[in-house]
Short mmCIF file of C-alpha atoms and ligand atoms in Angstrom, two decimals:
data_model
loop_
_atom_site.label_atom_id
_atom_site.label_comp_id
_atom_site.label_asym_id
_atom_site.label_seq_id
_atom_site.Cartn_x
_atom_site.Cartn_y
_atom_site.Cartn_z
CA UNK A 1312 -21.08 14.49 17.02
CA UNK A 1313 -17.59 15.51 18.10
CA UNK A 1314 -14.62 14.35 16.93
CA UNK A 1315 -13.47 13.74 20.36
CA UNK A 1316 -16.49 11.53 21.26
CA UNK A 1317 -16.00 9.59 17.84
CA UNK A 1318 -12.36 9.04 18.56
CA UNK A 1319 -13.05 7.81 21.96
CA UNK A 1320 -15.15 5.15 20.97
CA UNK A 1321 -13.05 4.13 18.09
CA UNK A 1322 -10.11 4.19 20.62
CA UNK A 1323 -12.53 1.90 22.84
CA UNK A 1324 -12.74 -0.66 19.68
CA UNK A 1325 -9.25 -0.39 18.96
CA UNK A 1326 -7.88 -1.62 22.70
CA UNK A 1327 -10.31 -4.20 22.61
CA UNK A 1328 -8.97 -5.84 19.56
CA UNK A 1329 -5.75 -5.22 20.70
CA UNK A 1330 -6.22 -6.97 24.14
CA UNK A 1331 -8.07 -9.88 22.16
CA UNK A 1332 -5.01 -10.43 20.15
CA UNK A 1333 -2.30 -9.79 22.52
CA UNK A 1334 -0.96 -6.96 20.47
CA UNK A 1335 0.69 -3.27 21.68
CA UNK A 1336 -1.56 -0.19 21.27
CA UNK A 1337 1.57 1.24 20.11
CA UNK A 1338 1.67 -1.17 16.91
CA UNK A 1339 -1.48 0.53 15.51
CA UNK A 1340 -1.92 4.32 13.99
CA UNK A 1341 -4.90 6.05 13.07
CA UNK A 1342 -5.00 7.70 9.92
CA UNK A 1343 -8.02 10.17 9.70
CA UNK A 1344 -9.54 10.38 6.26
CA UNK A 1345 -11.02 13.74 5.57
CA UNK A 1346 -12.36 13.20 2.14
CA UNK A 1347 -15.95 14.42 3.15
CA UNK A 1348 -15.62 17.13 5.27
CA UNK A 1349 -14.48 20.34 5.37
CA UNK A 1350 -11.04 21.50 6.30
CA UNK A 1351 -12.69 23.07 9.79
CA UNK A 1352 -13.84 19.46 10.93
CA UNK A 1353 -10.37 18.16 9.84
CA UNK A 1354 -8.94 20.74 11.99
CA UNK A 1355 -11.28 19.57 14.73
CA UNK A 1356 -9.38 16.04 14.32
CA UNK A 1357 -6.35 17.67 14.75
CA UNK A 1358 -7.18 19.57 18.00
CA UNK A 1359 -8.51 16.56 19.07
CA UNK A 1360 -5.13 14.66 18.51
CA UNK A 1361 -5.00 13.46 15.64
CA UNK A 1362 -1.62 13.58 13.05
CA UNK A 1363 -2.13 11.67 10.64
CA UNK A 1364 -4.24 12.68 8.06
CA UNK A 1365 -5.40 11.03 4.44
CA UNK A 1366 -7.13 12.39 1.00
CA UNK A 1367 -8.09 10.41 -1.56
CA UNK A 1368 -7.88 13.07 -4.38
CA UNK A 1369 -4.81 15.75 -4.98
CA UNK A 1370 -7.57 18.75 -4.97
CA UNK A 1371 -8.59 17.58 -1.60
CA UNK A 1372 -5.23 17.23 -0.16
CA UNK A 1373 -3.76 20.07 -0.97
CA UNK A 1374 -6.91 22.71 0.12
CA UNK A 1375 -6.42 20.60 3.95
CA UNK A 1376 -3.19 21.13 3.96
CA UNK A 1377 -3.34 24.80 3.11
CA UNK A 1378 -5.46 24.39 6.31
CA UNK A 1379 -3.46 22.36 8.93
CA UNK A 1380 -0.22 23.22 7.43
CA UNK A 1381 2.42 20.81 7.36
CA UNK A 1382 2.66 19.29 11.05
CA UNK A 1383 0.66 16.63 10.19
CA UNK A 1384 1.71 13.34 8.63
CA UNK A 1385 -0.07 13.12 5.48
CA UNK A 1386 -1.03 10.01 3.22
CA UNK A 1387 -2.50 10.09 0.04
CA UNK A 1388 -4.97 7.06 -0.29
CA UNK A 1389 -6.74 7.16 -3.14
CA UNK A 1390 -5.98 5.91 -7.05
CA UNK A 1391 -3.26 8.53 -8.36
CA UNK A 1392 -3.58 9.25 -11.70
CA UNK A 1393 0.13 9.48 -13.31
CA UNK A 1394 -0.06 13.30 -14.56
CA UNK A 1395 -1.32 14.14 -11.00
CA UNK A 1396 1.90 12.56 -9.25
CA UNK A 1397 3.89 16.37 -9.73
CA UNK A 1398 1.10 17.73 -7.89
CA UNK A 1399 1.39 16.25 -4.44
CA UNK A 1400 5.18 14.39 -4.62
CA UNK A 1401 6.48 17.21 -2.41
CA UNK A 1402 3.04 17.39 -0.45
CA UNK A 1403 2.94 13.78 1.06
CA UNK A 1404 4.94 11.71 3.68
CA UNK A 1405 2.77 8.33 2.49
CA UNK A 1406 1.14 7.04 -0.90
CA UNK A 1407 -1.00 4.20 -0.39
CA UNK A 1408 -1.89 3.45 -4.13
CA UNK A 1409 1.20 1.73 -5.97
CA UNK A 1410 -0.43 -0.05 -7.90
CA UNK A 1411 1.60 -0.14 -11.30
CA UNK A 1412 5.32 0.08 -13.03
CA UNK A 1413 3.90 3.26 -14.97
CA UNK A 1414 2.91 5.18 -11.50
CA UNK A 1415 6.55 3.91 -9.94
CA UNK A 1416 8.34 5.87 -12.75
CA UNK A 1417 6.38 8.56 -12.78
CA UNK A 1418 7.10 8.64 -8.72
CA UNK A 1419 11.02 8.02 -9.45
CA UNK A 1420 10.80 11.04 -12.00
CA UNK A 1421 9.33 13.63 -9.97
CA UNK A 1422 10.17 12.82 -6.20
CA UNK A 1423 12.83 14.94 -4.53
CA UNK A 1424 13.20 12.73 -1.59
CA UNK A 1425 12.60 8.64 -1.29
CA UNK A 1426 8.52 8.36 -0.73
CA UNK A 1427 7.17 5.70 1.36
CA UNK A 1428 4.85 3.86 -0.32
CA UNK A 1429 2.35 1.10 0.02
CA UNK A 1430 1.59 -1.42 -2.31
CA UNK A 1431 -2.02 -1.80 -3.36
CA UNK A 1432 -3.64 -5.02 -3.50
CA UNK A 1433 -6.93 -6.24 -4.46
CA UNK A 1434 -7.11 -8.60 -1.89
CA UNK A 1435 -10.89 -9.39 -2.84
CA UNK A 1436 -10.72 -10.01 -6.42
CA UNK A 1437 -14.19 -7.30 -6.84
CA UNK A 1438 -13.76 -5.71 -10.47
CA UNK A 1439 -14.38 -2.35 -8.57
CA UNK A 1440 -11.75 -2.34 -6.86
CA UNK A 1441 -8.12 -0.86 -7.83
CA UNK A 1442 -4.35 -2.75 -6.77
CA UNK A 1443 -2.57 -6.16 -8.00
CA UNK A 1444 -3.92 -9.58 -7.63
CA UNK A 1445 -2.07 -10.96 -4.80
CA UNK A 1446 -0.46 -13.62 -7.13
CA UNK A 1447 1.17 -10.22 -8.97
CA UNK A 1448 2.36 -8.66 -6.11
CA UNK A 1449 6.13 -10.07 -5.29
CA UNK A 1450 7.12 -9.82 -8.87
CA UNK A 1451 5.66 -6.20 -9.07
CA UNK A 1452 7.73 -5.63 -5.33
CA UNK A 1453 10.80 -7.25 -7.46
CA UNK A 1454 10.37 -5.11 -10.29
CA UNK A 1455 10.53 -1.89 -7.78
CA UNK A 1456 13.95 -2.76 -6.80
CA UNK A 1457 15.52 -0.07 -9.50
CA UNK A 1458 13.61 2.86 -8.18
CA UNK A 1459 15.68 4.70 -5.85
CA UNK A 1460 13.05 7.30 -4.93
CA UNK A 1461 10.22 4.72 -3.54
CA UNK A 1462 10.47 2.69 -0.74
CA UNK A 1463 8.12 -0.26 0.15
CA UNK A 1464 6.86 0.31 3.71
CA UNK A 1465 3.99 -1.81 3.53
CA UNK A 1466 0.73 -3.21 1.74
CA UNK A 1467 -2.74 -1.69 1.75
CA UNK A 1468 -5.93 -3.26 0.81
CA UNK A 1469 -9.61 -1.93 0.66
CA UNK A 1470 -11.95 -5.05 2.18
CA UNK A 1471 -15.61 -5.46 0.26
CA UNK A 1472 -18.26 -3.06 1.75
CA UNK A 1473 -19.67 -5.81 3.99
CA UNK A 1474 -20.43 -7.17 7.45
CA UNK A 1475 -19.56 -10.53 6.55
CA UNK A 1476 -16.44 -11.22 8.92
CA UNK A 1477 -15.48 -14.56 6.98
CA UNK A 1478 -15.46 -12.49 3.77
CA UNK A 1479 -13.79 -9.42 5.96
CA UNK A 1480 -10.70 -11.81 7.62
CA UNK A 1481 -9.74 -13.59 4.54
CA UNK A 1482 -8.86 -10.48 2.72
CA UNK A 1483 -6.83 -8.99 5.77
CA UNK A 1484 -5.17 -12.33 5.92
CA UNK A 1485 -4.20 -12.82 2.35
CA UNK A 1486 -2.90 -9.24 2.52
CA UNK A 1487 -0.40 -10.26 6.26
CA UNK A 1488 0.10 -13.60 4.46
CA UNK A 1489 1.83 -11.99 1.48
CA UNK A 1490 3.36 -8.96 3.91
CA UNK A 1491 5.06 -11.84 6.08
CA UNK A 1492 6.94 -13.39 2.92
CA UNK A 1493 7.96 -10.00 1.65
CA UNK A 1494 9.21 -9.02 4.95
CA UNK A 1495 11.06 -12.11 4.80
CA UNK A 1496 12.78 -11.33 1.55
CA UNK A 1497 14.71 -9.02 3.60
CA UNK A 1498 15.38 -6.17 0.60
CA UNK A 1499 16.50 -3.24 1.88
CA UNK A 1500 14.12 -1.31 -0.58
CA UNK A 1501 10.95 -3.00 0.68
CA UNK A 1502 11.40 -3.58 4.41
CA UNK A 1503 7.20 -3.70 4.16
CA UNK A 1504 6.71 -3.95 7.99
CA UNK A 1505 2.86 -2.35 7.81
CA UNK A 1506 -0.50 -3.12 6.92
CA UNK A 1507 -2.85 -0.49 5.91
CA UNK A 1508 -5.78 -1.90 6.22
CA UNK A 1509 -9.46 -1.13 7.90
CA UNK A 1510 -11.72 1.59 7.32
CA UNK A 1511 -14.83 2.44 9.67
CA UNK A 1512 -16.91 -0.85 9.05
CA UNK A 1513 -13.86 -3.11 9.54
CA UNK A 1514 -10.94 -1.70 11.66
CA UNK A 1515 -11.41 -3.50 14.81
CA UNK A 1516 -11.69 -7.17 12.64
CA UNK A 1517 -8.19 -5.68 10.48
CA UNK A 1518 -6.40 -5.16 13.65
CA UNK A 1519 -7.32 -8.29 15.30
CA UNK A 1520 -5.67 -9.06 11.94
CA UNK A 1521 -2.43 -7.53 12.73
CA UNK A 1522 -3.47 -4.21 10.73
CA UNK A 1523 -0.92 -1.51 11.20
CA UNK A 1524 -2.52 1.53 10.08
CA UNK A 1525 -6.18 2.12 10.17
CA UNK A 1526 -7.93 4.81 7.76
CA UNK A 1527 -11.21 5.61 9.22
CA UNK A 1528 -13.35 8.32 7.75
CA UNK A 1529 -16.96 8.39 8.56
CA UNK A 1530 -16.67 6.60 11.82
CA UNK A 1531 -14.36 9.72 12.88
CA UNK A 1532 -15.14 12.80 11.67
CA UNK A 1533 -18.85 11.74 9.83
CA UNK A 1534 -19.93 11.76 6.47
C1 PLP B 943 -13.12 6.73 1.77
C2 PLP B 943 -11.61 5.80 2.35
C3 PLP B 943 -11.47 5.41 3.74
C4 PLP B 943 -12.25 5.69 5.10
O1 PLP B 943 -13.76 5.05 4.58
P1 PLP B 943 -14.45 5.25 5.86
O2 PLP B 943 -15.15 4.00 5.27
O3 PLP B 943 -15.38 6.30 5.43
O4 PLP B 943 -14.11 4.79 7.17
C5 PLP B 943 -10.43 4.75 3.74
N1 PLP B 943 -9.69 4.30 2.60
C6 PLP B 943 -9.30 4.76 1.00
C7 PLP B 943 -8.61 4.36 0.04
C8 PLP B 943 -10.84 5.77 1.17
O5 PLP B 943 -11.06 5.86 -0.45
#
């Protein structure tokens, strides 16, 4: 499958979710998740007009960036070991997986500019998922006040791998409610306007529930 053909289908689904909820298409960004594919395939996505790319491992990010250059916007979306922060910190525009204070401390120590971060939330409660529990999030946001290298641009979650719409919507709504609460605090270090949620299986539902960034791998570039 050509990336362009996949993108056309994804675009149709995004448009129809927007229409259903009376949202503007311009509120939503597609992040191409290229972790399963070669740099050449990632380049095909860039040529199809994608300008945001996500990788979940430092090595993968560096390998793709070597080929695609720094024209795209780069997102680190995987769980991040503190000792790996220094290898990616000057290479990324966004980190989607801020989930603990020790990681915030390492980012603060290594960053040469302010880094746009998403706080990762385990909205499903699955033991296998990374992220803070919803009940911990507000406290964590307050604790980030002293880190001037971190700007909290939004919240991120991974929903369970299920086709059960009720479960998916519940996770996405939990994230949106938390986002709204934090946004209402009007903290200058945590504007928190964005919702990074929705993957190949559930991006349409995520957009109906308010997503502003969908992270799409398989459905866009293949496995
Ligand atoms: C792999 C991955 C995705 C994309 O998954 P697909 O189901 O292939 O679209 C999105 N977000 C994160 C954090 C991932 O690790």
